[in-house]
Coordinates of C-alpha atoms and ligand atoms in Angstrom, one line a residue:
M1 CA 0.0 0.0 0.0
Q2 CA 1.6 3.4 -1.0
T3 CA 0.8 6.8 0.3
I4 CA 1.2 10.2 -1.2
S5 CA 0.1 13.7 -0.2
S6 CA -1.5 15.9 -2.8
L7 CA -2.8 19.4 -3.1
E8 CA -6.6 19.9 -3.5
P9 CA -7.8 22.6 -6.0
N10 CA -8.5 24.9 -3.0
G11 CA -4.8 24.9 -2.3
K12 CA -5.0 22.8 0.8
I13 CA -3.0 19.7 1.2
S14 CA -5.2 16.6 1.2
R15 CA -4.9 14.0 3.9
I16 CA -3.1 11.1 2.5
K17 CA -4.3 9.4 -0.7
I18 CA -3.5 5.8 -1.4
I19 CA -2.0 5.1 -4.8
A20 CA -0.5 2.1 -6.4
M21 CA 3.2 1.7 -6.6
P22 CA 4.2 3.0 -10.1
N23 CA 4.0 0.2 -12.6
N24 CA 7.0 -2.1 -13.0
L25 CA 8.6 -0.8 -9.9
K26 CA 7.1 -3.3 -7.5
Q27 CA 10.4 -5.0 -7.1
A28 CA 11.6 -1.8 -5.5
Q29 CA 10.7 -3.4 -2.1
Q30 CA 13.1 -6.4 -2.2
L31 CA 16.9 -6.8 -2.2
Y32 CA 18.5 -7.5 -5.6
I33 CA 21.1 -10.4 -5.3
D34 CA 22.5 -12.5 -8.1
G35 CA 19.9 -11.3 -10.5
Q36 CA 17.0 -12.3 -8.2
W37 CA 14.5 -10.1 -6.2
V38 CA 14.6 -11.5 -2.7
D39 CA 13.4 -10.8 0.8
A40 CA 15.8 -10.3 3.7
D41 CA 16.4 -13.2 6.0
E42 CA 13.5 -13.9 8.5
G43 CA 11.5 -11.5 6.3
R44 CA 12.9 -8.4 8.1
T45 CA 11.7 -5.1 6.7
F46 CA 12.0 -1.4 7.4
S47 CA 9.8 1.5 6.7
V48 CA 10.6 4.3 4.2
S49 CA 8.8 7.6 4.8
N50 CA 7.8 10.6 2.8
P51 CA 9.6 13.6 4.2
A52 CA 6.8 15.9 3.0
T53 CA 4.3 14.2 5.2
G54 CA 6.2 12.1 7.7
N55 CA 4.0 9.2 6.6
P56 CA 5.3 5.7 5.6
I57 CA 5.5 5.1 1.8
T58 CA 6.2 1.4 2.0
E59 CA 8.2 -1.4 3.7
V60 CA 11.5 -2.5 2.2
A61 CA 13.5 -5.6 2.8
D62 CA 16.0 -4.9 5.5
G63 CA 19.3 -6.4 4.4
G64 CA 22.2 -7.0 6.8
E65 CA 25.5 -8.8 7.0
A66 CA 24.4 -12.2 5.7
E67 CA 22.6 -10.9 2.7
T68 CA 25.6 -8.6 1.9
Q69 CA 28.0 -11.6 2.1
R70 CA 25.8 -13.5 -0.4
A71 CA 25.8 -10.5 -2.7
I72 CA 29.6 -10.3 -2.5
E73 CA 29.9 -14.0 -3.4
A74 CA 27.6 -13.5 -6.3
A75 CA 29.5 -10.5 -7.5
H76 CA 32.8 -12.4 -7.2
R77 CA 31.4 -15.3 -9.3
A78 CA 30.0 -12.9 -11.9
F79 CA 33.3 -11.0 -12.2
K80 CA 35.0 -14.0 -13.9
Q81 CA 32.8 -13.7 -17.0
W82 CA 31.9 -10.0 -16.9
S83 CA 35.5 -8.8 -16.7
V84 CA 36.3 -10.7 -20.0
T85 CA 33.1 -9.8 -21.8
P86 CA 34.2 -7.5 -24.7
A87 CA 33.9 -3.8 -23.8
K88 CA 31.7 -3.3 -26.8
Q89 CA 29.2 -5.8 -25.5
R90 CA 29.2 -4.3 -22.0
A91 CA 28.7 -0.9 -23.7
E92 CA 25.6 -2.2 -25.5
I93 CA 24.0 -3.3 -22.2
L94 CA 24.8 0.1 -20.6
K95 CA 23.2 1.9 -23.6
K96 CA 20.1 -0.3 -23.2
A97 CA 20.0 0.7 -19.5
Q98 CA 20.2 4.3 -20.5
Q99 CA 17.3 3.8 -22.9
I100 CA 15.1 1.9 -20.4
M101 CA 15.8 4.5 -17.7
E102 CA 14.8 7.3 -20.1
E103 CA 11.5 5.4 -20.8
R104 CA 10.8 5.1 -17.1
I105 CA 12.0 8.6 -16.2
D106 CA 8.7 9.9 -14.8
R107 CA 8.1 6.8 -12.7
I108 CA 11.6 6.9 -11.2
A109 CA 11.4 10.6 -10.6
E110 CA 8.1 10.0 -8.7
L111 CA 10.0 7.6 -6.4
V112 CA 12.7 10.3 -5.9
V113 CA 10.0 12.8 -4.9
L114 CA 8.3 10.4 -2.6
E115 CA 11.3 9.3 -0.6
N116 CA 13.6 12.4 -0.9
G117 CA 11.0 15.2 -1.1
K118 CA 12.6 17.3 -3.9
P119 CA 10.2 18.9 -6.4
F120 CA 9.2 16.7 -9.4
A121 CA 10.9 18.8 -12.0
E122 CA 14.2 18.7 -10.1
A123 CA 13.8 15.0 -9.5
K124 CA 13.3 14.4 -13.2
G125 CA 16.3 16.5 -14.0
E126 CA 18.3 14.4 -11.6
V127 CA 17.1 11.1 -13.2
K128 CA 18.0 12.5 -16.7
F129 CA 21.4 13.5 -15.5
A130 CA 21.9 10.1 -13.9
L131 CA 21.0 8.1 -17.0
G132 CA 23.5 10.2 -19.0
Y133 CA 26.2 8.5 -17.1
F134 CA 25.2 5.1 -18.6
G135 CA 25.6 6.7 -22.0
W136 CA 28.9 8.4 -21.2
F137 CA 30.6 5.4 -19.7
A138 CA 29.2 3.1 -22.4
E139 CA 31.2 5.2 -24.9
E140 CA 34.2 5.5 -22.6
S141 CA 34.4 1.8 -22.1
R142 CA 35.6 1.3 -25.7
R143 CA 38.5 3.6 -25.1
M144 CA 40.3 1.8 -22.3
Y145 CA 43.6 1.9 -24.2
G146 CA 46.8 0.5 -23.0
S147 CA 50.2 1.7 -24.2
L148 CA 53.4 0.4 -25.7
V149 CA 56.3 2.2 -24.0
P150 CA 59.6 2.8 -25.7
S151 CA 62.0 0.3 -24.3
P152 CA 65.6 1.1 -23.1
F153 CA 66.5 -2.6 -23.9
P154 CA 66.8 -3.8 -27.5
N155 CA 65.5 -7.3 -26.6
K156 CA 62.5 -6.3 -24.5
R157 CA 59.1 -4.7 -25.2
L158 CA 57.2 -2.9 -22.5
W159 CA 53.4 -2.9 -22.4
V160 CA 51.1 -1.1 -20.0
Q161 CA 47.6 -2.4 -19.8
S162 CA 44.5 -2.0 -17.6
K163 CA 42.3 -4.5 -16.0
P164 CA 39.1 -4.1 -14.0
L165 CA 39.6 -4.0 -10.2
G166 CA 37.1 -6.7 -9.2
V167 CA 34.2 -6.5 -6.8
V168 CA 33.3 -2.9 -5.9
A169 CA 31.3 -2.0 -2.8
A170 CA 29.4 1.3 -3.3
I171 CA 27.6 3.3 -0.6
T172 CA 25.4 6.3 -1.7
P173 CA 23.6 9.2 0.0
W174 CA 20.0 10.2 0.0
N175 CA 20.3 13.7 -1.6
F176 CA 20.8 12.5 -5.2
P177 CA 19.6 8.9 -4.9
A178 CA 19.7 8.3 -8.7
A179 CA 22.7 10.3 -9.8
M180 CA 25.1 9.2 -7.1
M181 CA 24.2 5.6 -7.8
V182 CA 24.6 5.7 -11.6
R183 CA 27.8 7.8 -11.3
K184 CA 29.3 4.8 -9.6
I185 CA 27.7 1.7 -11.2
A186 CA 28.1 2.9 -14.8
P187 CA 31.9 3.3 -14.8
A188 CA 32.3 0.2 -12.6
L189 CA 30.3 -2.0 -15.0
A190 CA 31.9 -0.3 -18.1
A191 CA 35.3 -1.1 -16.7
G192 CA 34.3 -4.8 -16.2
C193 CA 33.9 -4.6 -12.4
T194 CA 30.9 -6.1 -10.5
V195 CA 29.1 -4.1 -7.8
V196 CA 27.4 -4.5 -4.4
L197 CA 25.6 -1.2 -3.7
K198 CA 24.1 0.0 -0.4
P199 CA 21.7 3.0 -0.9
A200 CA 20.9 5.4 1.9
E201 CA 18.3 4.1 4.3
D202 CA 16.1 7.1 3.5
T203 CA 16.0 6.5 -0.2
P204 CA 16.3 2.8 -1.2
L205 CA 13.4 2.8 -3.6
T206 CA 15.1 4.8 -6.3
A207 CA 18.2 2.5 -6.2
L208 CA 16.1 -0.7 -6.4
A209 CA 14.2 0.8 -9.3
I210 CA 17.5 1.5 -11.1
A211 CA 18.6 -2.1 -10.3
K212 CA 15.4 -3.2 -12.2
V213 CA 16.4 -1.0 -15.1
C214 CA 19.8 -2.8 -15.2
H215 CA 18.1 -6.2 -14.9
D216 CA 15.8 -5.5 -17.8
A217 CA 18.7 -4.1 -19.9
G218 CA 20.4 -7.5 -19.6
V219 CA 23.0 -6.9 -16.9
P220 CA 23.9 -10.5 -16.1
P221 CA 23.1 -12.0 -12.6
G222 CA 25.6 -11.0 -9.9
V223 CA 27.1 -8.1 -11.9
L224 CA 25.0 -5.6 -9.9
N225 CA 23.5 -6.3 -6.5
V226 CA 21.6 -3.9 -4.2
I227 CA 21.3 -4.4 -0.5
A228 CA 19.0 -1.9 1.2
G229 CA 19.0 -1.8 5.0
A230 CA 18.0 0.3 8.0
N231 CA 21.4 0.0 9.6
P232 CA 24.4 0.8 7.4
I233 CA 27.0 -0.7 9.8
P234 CA 26.5 -4.5 9.4
I235 CA 26.3 -4.0 5.6
S236 CA 29.4 -1.8 5.4
A237 CA 31.3 -4.1 7.8
A238 CA 30.6 -7.1 5.6
M239 CA 31.9 -5.1 2.6
L240 CA 35.0 -3.8 4.4
N241 CA 36.0 -7.1 6.0
N242 CA 35.6 -9.2 2.9
P243 CA 38.9 -9.6 1.0
K244 CA 37.0 -10.3 -2.2
V245 CA 35.9 -6.6 -2.2
K246 CA 38.7 -4.6 -3.9
K247 CA 37.3 -1.1 -3.7
I248 CA 34.9 1.1 -1.7
A249 CA 33.2 3.9 -3.7
F250 CA 31.5 6.2 -1.2
T251 CA 29.5 9.4 -1.4
G252 CA 28.4 10.9 1.8
S253 CA 29.7 13.0 4.8
T254 CA 33.4 13.5 5.5
E255 CA 32.8 12.1 8.9
V256 CA 31.6 8.7 7.6
G257 CA 34.3 8.8 4.9
K258 CA 37.0 9.0 7.5
L259 CA 35.5 5.9 9.3
L260 CA 35.4 3.9 6.1
M261 CA 38.9 4.9 5.2
Q262 CA 40.3 3.6 8.5
Q263 CA 38.5 0.3 8.0
A264 CA 39.5 0.0 4.3
A265 CA 43.1 0.4 5.4
K266 CA 43.1 -3.1 7.1
S267 CA 43.1 -4.8 3.7
I268 CA 44.4 -1.9 1.6
K269 CA 41.2 -1.6 -0.4
R270 CA 41.1 1.1 -3.1
V271 CA 38.8 4.0 -2.1
S272 CA 37.2 6.8 -3.9
F273 CA 35.3 9.3 -1.8
E274 CA 32.9 12.1 -2.7
L275 CA 32.5 13.9 0.6
G276 CA 31.1 17.1 2.1
G277 CA 31.6 20.6 0.7
N278 CA 31.6 24.2 1.8
A279 CA 31.6 26.2 -1.4
P280 CA 32.6 29.9 -1.6
F281 CA 30.5 32.0 -4.0
I282 CA 32.6 35.1 -4.8
V283 CA 31.1 38.2 -6.5
F284 CA 33.4 41.0 -7.7
D285 CA 32.3 44.5 -8.4
D286 CA 32.7 44.1 -12.2
A287 CA 30.3 41.1 -12.3
N288 CA 26.8 41.2 -13.9
L289 CA 25.1 41.7 -10.5
E290 CA 21.6 40.5 -11.6
V291 CA 23.0 37.3 -13.0
A292 CA 25.3 36.7 -10.0
A293 CA 22.3 37.2 -7.6
E294 CA 20.1 35.0 -9.6
E295 CA 22.6 32.2 -9.8
A296 CA 23.7 32.5 -6.2
V297 CA 20.0 32.0 -5.2
A298 CA 19.8 29.0 -7.5
I299 CA 22.9 27.3 -6.2
K300 CA 22.1 28.1 -2.6
Y301 CA 18.4 27.1 -2.5
L302 CA 17.4 25.1 -5.5
R303 CA 19.4 21.9 -5.3
V304 CA 17.5 19.8 -2.8
G305 CA 16.7 23.0 -0.9
G306 CA 20.4 23.6 0.0
Q307 CA 21.1 19.9 0.9
S308 CA 23.7 19.4 -1.8
C309 CA 27.5 19.1 -1.6
I310 CA 28.1 21.9 -4.1
C311 CA 25.6 24.4 -2.7
A312 CA 27.0 27.9 -2.0
N313 CA 27.9 27.9 1.7
R314 CA 29.6 31.2 2.1
I315 CA 28.7 34.1 -0.3
Y316 CA 31.5 36.7 -0.5
V317 CA 30.6 40.0 -2.1
Q318 CA 33.0 42.9 -2.8
E319 CA 32.3 45.7 -0.3
N320 CA 31.3 48.5 -2.7
I321 CA 28.5 46.4 -4.3
A322 CA 27.3 44.6 -1.2
E323 CA 24.2 46.6 -0.5
Q324 CA 23.0 46.3 -4.1
F325 CA 23.8 42.6 -4.3
I326 CA 22.2 41.7 -0.9
A327 CA 19.0 43.6 -1.9
A328 CA 18.8 41.7 -5.2
F329 CA 19.5 38.4 -3.5
I330 CA 16.9 38.8 -0.8
E331 CA 14.3 40.0 -3.4
K332 CA 14.8 36.8 -5.4
A333 CA 15.0 34.5 -2.3
K334 CA 11.6 35.9 -1.1
T335 CA 9.8 34.6 -4.2
L336 CA 10.9 30.9 -3.7
K337 CA 7.9 28.5 -3.4
L338 CA 8.2 25.7 -0.9
G339 CA 5.9 22.8 -0.7
V340 CA 5.2 19.2 -1.5
G341 CA 7.3 18.1 -4.5
F342 CA 4.3 16.9 -6.6
E343 CA 2.7 20.4 -6.5
S344 CA 3.4 22.3 -9.7
G345 CA 5.6 25.4 -9.3
V346 CA 7.2 24.1 -6.0
Q347 CA 10.9 24.9 -6.0
I348 CA 11.9 23.7 -2.6
G349 CA 10.7 20.6 -0.8
P350 CA 11.1 19.7 2.9
M351 CA 14.4 18.9 4.5
I352 CA 15.1 15.2 4.7
N353 CA 14.2 14.8 8.4
E354 CA 13.8 16.6 11.7
A355 CA 17.5 16.1 12.8
A356 CA 18.6 17.8 9.6
R357 CA 16.3 20.8 10.2
Q358 CA 17.4 21.1 13.9
K359 CA 21.1 21.1 12.9
V360 CA 20.5 23.9 10.4
H361 CA 18.4 25.9 12.9
G362 CA 21.1 25.4 15.5
L363 CA 23.7 26.9 13.2
V364 CA 21.5 29.9 12.6
E365 CA 20.8 30.4 16.3
D366 CA 24.5 30.1 17.1
A367 CA 25.3 32.8 14.5
V368 CA 22.6 35.1 16.0
S369 CA 24.0 34.6 19.5
R370 CA 27.4 35.8 18.2
G371 CA 26.0 38.9 16.7
G372 CA 24.8 37.7 13.2
R373 CA 21.6 39.3 11.8
V374 CA 18.8 37.4 10.1
A375 CA 17.8 39.4 7.1
L376 CA 15.3 36.8 5.8
G377 CA 13.7 33.7 7.3
G378 CA 15.5 32.0 10.1
N379 CA 12.5 29.9 11.2
Y380 CA 10.6 26.6 10.8
L381 CA 7.6 26.7 8.5
T382 CA 4.8 24.9 10.3
D383 CA 1.5 26.4 9.0
D384 CA -0.9 24.9 6.6
V385 CA 0.8 22.8 3.9
Y386 CA 4.0 22.8 5.9
V387 CA 2.5 21.1 8.9
S388 CA 3.6 17.6 8.2
G389 CA 7.1 18.0 6.7
C390 CA 10.4 19.4 7.9
Y391 CA 10.3 22.8 6.1
Y392 CA 12.8 25.5 6.8
S393 CA 12.4 29.0 5.4
P394 CA 14.9 30.3 3.0
T395 CA 17.3 32.3 5.2
V396 CA 19.8 35.1 4.7
L397 CA 22.3 35.9 7.4
L398 CA 24.4 39.1 7.5
N399 CA 27.2 40.3 9.9
V400 CA 28.7 36.9 10.1
E401 CA 32.4 36.0 10.5
D402 CA 34.5 33.3 8.7
S403 CA 35.5 31.6 11.9
W404 CA 31.9 30.9 13.1
P405 CA 30.4 27.4 12.7
I406 CA 27.8 28.7 10.1
C407 CA 30.8 29.4 7.8
Q408 CA 33.2 26.6 8.9
Q409 CA 30.6 23.7 8.7
E410 CA 28.7 22.4 5.8
I411 CA 25.3 24.0 6.4
F412 CA 23.3 21.6 4.2
G413 CA 20.1 23.6 4.3
P414 CA 18.5 26.8 2.9
V415 CA 20.7 29.3 4.8
A416 CA 22.9 31.9 3.0
P417 CA 25.5 33.7 5.0
I418 CA 26.6 36.8 3.1
L419 CA 30.0 38.2 3.9
T420 CA 31.9 41.2 2.4
F421 CA 35.5 41.5 1.2
K422 CA 37.8 44.3 -0.1
T423 CA 40.5 42.7 -2.2
E424 CA 41.2 39.7 -4.4
E425 CA 44.1 38.5 -2.3
E426 CA 42.0 38.7 0.9
V427 CA 39.0 36.8 -0.6
I428 CA 41.3 34.0 -1.9
E429 CA 42.8 33.5 1.5
R430 CA 39.4 33.5 3.3
A431 CA 37.8 31.2 0.7
N432 CA 40.6 28.7 1.1
D433 CA 40.9 28.8 4.9
I434 CA 38.8 25.8 5.4
S435 CA 39.1 22.0 5.5
F436 CA 36.8 21.4 2.6
G437 CA 37.6 21.8 -1.2
L438 CA 34.7 20.7 -3.4
A439 CA 33.1 23.5 -5.4
G440 CA 33.7 27.2 -5.7
Y441 CA 32.2 30.0 -7.8
I442 CA 33.6 33.2 -9.2
Y443 CA 31.6 36.1 -10.7
T444 CA 33.7 38.6 -12.6
R445 CA 34.4 39.9 -16.1
D446 CA 38.1 40.3 -15.6
L447 CA 40.0 37.6 -17.5
G448 CA 43.2 38.0 -15.5
R449 CA 41.2 37.5 -12.3
V450 CA 39.5 34.4 -13.7
I451 CA 42.8 32.9 -14.4
R452 CA 44.3 33.8 -11.0
L453 CA 41.4 32.6 -9.0
S454 CA 40.8 29.4 -10.9
E455 CA 44.4 28.5 -10.2
A456 CA 44.4 29.7 -6.5
L457 CA 41.1 28.4 -5.2
D458 CA 41.4 25.0 -3.5
C459 CA 38.3 23.5 -5.1
G460 CA 37.8 20.4 -7.3
L461 CA 35.1 22.2 -9.4
I462 CA 35.2 25.9 -10.2
G463 CA 32.3 27.7 -11.9
V464 CA 33.3 31.0 -13.6
N465 CA 30.1 33.1 -14.1
D466 CA 28.4 29.7 -14.0
A467 CA 26.9 27.9 -11.1
A468 CA 24.8 25.4 -13.0
G469 CA 27.0 22.6 -11.9
Y470 CA 29.0 20.2 -14.0
T471 CA 28.4 17.6 -16.7
H472 CA 29.3 14.0 -17.5
E473 CA 32.3 14.9 -19.7
I474 CA 34.4 16.4 -16.9
P475 CA 35.8 14.8 -13.7
F476 CA 34.1 15.7 -10.5
G477 CA 35.6 15.4 -7.0
G478 CA 37.0 17.2 -4.1
L479 CA 40.4 18.5 -2.7
K480 CA 41.3 18.4 0.9
E481 CA 38.7 16.7 3.1
S482 CA 36.1 16.8 0.4
G483 CA 37.3 13.6 -1.2
L484 CA 39.6 11.3 -3.0
G485 CA 39.4 10.3 -6.7
R486 CA 37.1 11.5 -9.4
E487 CA 33.7 10.5 -10.8
G488 CA 32.7 11.3 -14.4
G489 CA 35.0 12.3 -17.3
K490 CA 37.5 9.8 -18.5
Q491 CA 39.1 9.8 -15.0
G492 CA 35.8 8.3 -13.7
L493 CA 36.6 5.1 -15.6
E494 CA 40.2 4.9 -14.5
E495 CA 39.0 4.8 -10.8
Y496 CA 37.8 1.2 -11.5
L497 CA 40.9 0.0 -13.3
E498 CA 44.2 -1.5 -12.2
V499 CA 47.3 -0.7 -14.2
K500 CA 49.7 -3.6 -15.1
S501 CA 53.1 -3.3 -16.7
V502 CA 54.3 -6.3 -18.8
V503 CA 58.0 -6.8 -19.7
V504 CA 58.4 -9.1 -22.7
N505 CA 61.9 -10.5 -23.3
F506 CA 61.9 -11.9 -26.9
S507 CA 65.5 -12.9 -27.2
K508 CA 65.2 -16.1 -25.2
Ligands
LIG1 P1 26.1 10.1 5.4 O1 27.6 10.1 5.4 O2 25.4 10.2 6.7 O3 25.5 8.8 4.7 C1 26.0 8.4 3.4 C2 25.9 6.9 3.3 O4 26.7 6.3 4.2 C3 24.5 6.4 3.5 O5 24.2 5.3 2.6 C4 24.5 5.9 4.9 O6 23.6 4.8 5.2 C5 26.0 5.4 5.0 N1 26.5 5.5 6.4 C6 26.2 6.3 7.4 N2 26.9 6.0 8.5 C7 27.7 5.0 8.2 C8 28.6 4.2 8.9 N3 29.0 4.5 10.2 N4 29.2 3.2 8.3 C9 29.0 2.9 7.0 N5 28.0 3.6 6.3 C10 27.4 4.6 6.9 O7 25.7 11.3 4.4 P2 24.2 11.7 4.0 O8 23.6 12.5 5.1 O9 23.5 10.6 3.4 O10 24.6 12.7 2.8 C11 25.0 14.0 3.0 C12 26.5 14.1 2.8 O11 26.9 13.6 1.6 C13 26.9 15.6 2.8 O12 28.1 15.8 3.6 C14 27.2 15.9 1.3 O13 28.0 16.9 1.1 C15 27.7 14.6 0.9 N6 27.6 14.4 -0.5 C16 28.7 14.6 -1.3 C17 28.7 14.5 -2.7 C18 29.9 14.6 -3.5 O14 29.8 14.3 -4.7 N7 31.0 15.1 -3.0 C19 27.4 14.2 -3.3 C20 26.3 14.1 -2.5 C21 26.4 14.2 -1.1

C-alpha cells in the first residue's frame, strides 16, 4: 500500500491518498542479489517515509551482514565472466539501460519525490542526469587503451595495460539517490567490475528501481547487487571485512568517509570518496550583478533545498557592491515557493528529516548569538501545507564571520551567510581557509582575475560566471577533506581500473 500527499484545488493539502506503486517498480521493495529479487532473512523489513508528510511510503527488505555476504559472493562469481566480456558488449548493455531508464524517467522521478522530497521537475532533472552516465561510460568503455612504452632494452618490449579491479562496494547518500548511484555503477560496469551497492536508508526505492532497469537491460546475474537496510553498519562491515571486495566507492559525509577509510586500510582496499563541501561563491564589483544574484540564489536554495554538496555555503561580495547585491539576492529569495514536491511550481521541498532541520536551525541560532543578523527567514515553517514536513524557510544571514560554525561547517540547508571583502588577495585567503575543497564559484568579467582565482582556489570544481554545476564529460571530486578520486569524465573510468606493466623479453 503506497501513500502520497497531494494538493486539493483549493490549495489545501489533502490528507493522504492511497496510490498504487508505479507500474513495473514493485520489485523496489526487495533486495537484488545475483539477478533475483529476494526478501531479507527472516522477512525483516524497514519503513521508508515521505519527508513531505512524515507518513510511511512502504516497507522495504532490511538487508544485513548475511545478505551482503551473499551479494559479494555473487559479484565475485560474476566477475570472472563480466571482466572478460568485450567492452563493446558491456557498452551495449549500458546503452540499453540508458534507454530503459529514459522510458521510465517519470516513474523513477516519482520515487525520488516520494522518498527524498525534492520537487518533481528537479527529480526528473536528476534522473535525466543520472541516466546520462550510462551513456557516457558506455562510450568511454571502448577507449580503455593500454600503451606500448619505448623500451631502453633492444631485446625487450614494455606494455602497460589496464584490468578491472574486481568486486566494488558502493555506498550512496539520500540527496541524489539516482545520480550518485549511476555515477558509480556505470563506470564500474563499463570497466568490467561487478558491484554490491548499499543505498541510503532514507532513499532505497530509487536504487532498487534502477537495479530493475539494469536487470531489464540484460546486466547478467551477480554483476549488480543492491542491499537496502535500515542499519548501514553491518552492511558496510561485511563489505569492508571481505577480501573479495577490492574497492569502496562512497559518497556521503566527510565524517563517515574517515571511518570507512580507516576500515578499508586493514586490507588496503582502493577507495574513492565524494564527501562534504563548503563552497565559496565570490562576487566581484565588475560582475553582472543581476546574473550573480540569480545564480547565487539558485545554487544556494534550488538543489535539494540547499542539501547538496556543491551548494554555496559562504557568499563573499565585494564591499562596494554589497548593498545592491544583498537587496537583489533577498528579493529573489523571497519569491521561492516551498511545498510538496508533486505540486506544480514548487521549487523547494522539505528537509530530509527533523534532525537535519534542527542542525541547520542550531547553526542559525549560534550565528545570531554571536551577533549575526537574520535578514530573511531563520525559522521553521509549520503552518498549513507545511504542517507535516520538515520545512525551513529560505534564510539570509548578515554580519557573520568566517570563523563561526555557520561558515566553517557544511550548512546543508537553505541558509545563506553573506560576507563582504575588499581585495582579491583577501578573498582567496578567506575562501581557502577551510578543511573542505569541493566546489567554488567566481563572478567577474576580468579575465586575469578568472585565471588567477581558478588557479588559486582549493576546489575540485570551479564555476566561472556559472553555477549550473557540471556535466558528464568532466571529472568531479574534491580536494582536501572533500574527497579522493574523481567521478565522471575519462578519469571516472580509471578509478575502476588497475594498471599492469608487462615486460616481454623476446631474445630467449
Ligand atoms: P552520510 O555520510 O550520513 O551517509 C551516506 C551513506 O553512508 C548512506 O548510505 C549511509 O547509510 C551510510 N552510512 C552512514 N553512516 C555509516 C557508517 N557509520 N558506516 C557505514 N556507512 C554509513 O551522508 P548523507 O547524510 O546521506 O549525505 C549527505 C552528505 O553527503 C553531505 O556531507 C554531502 O556533502 C555529501 N555528498 C557529497 C557528494 C559529492 O559528490 N561530494 C554528493 C552528495 C552528497
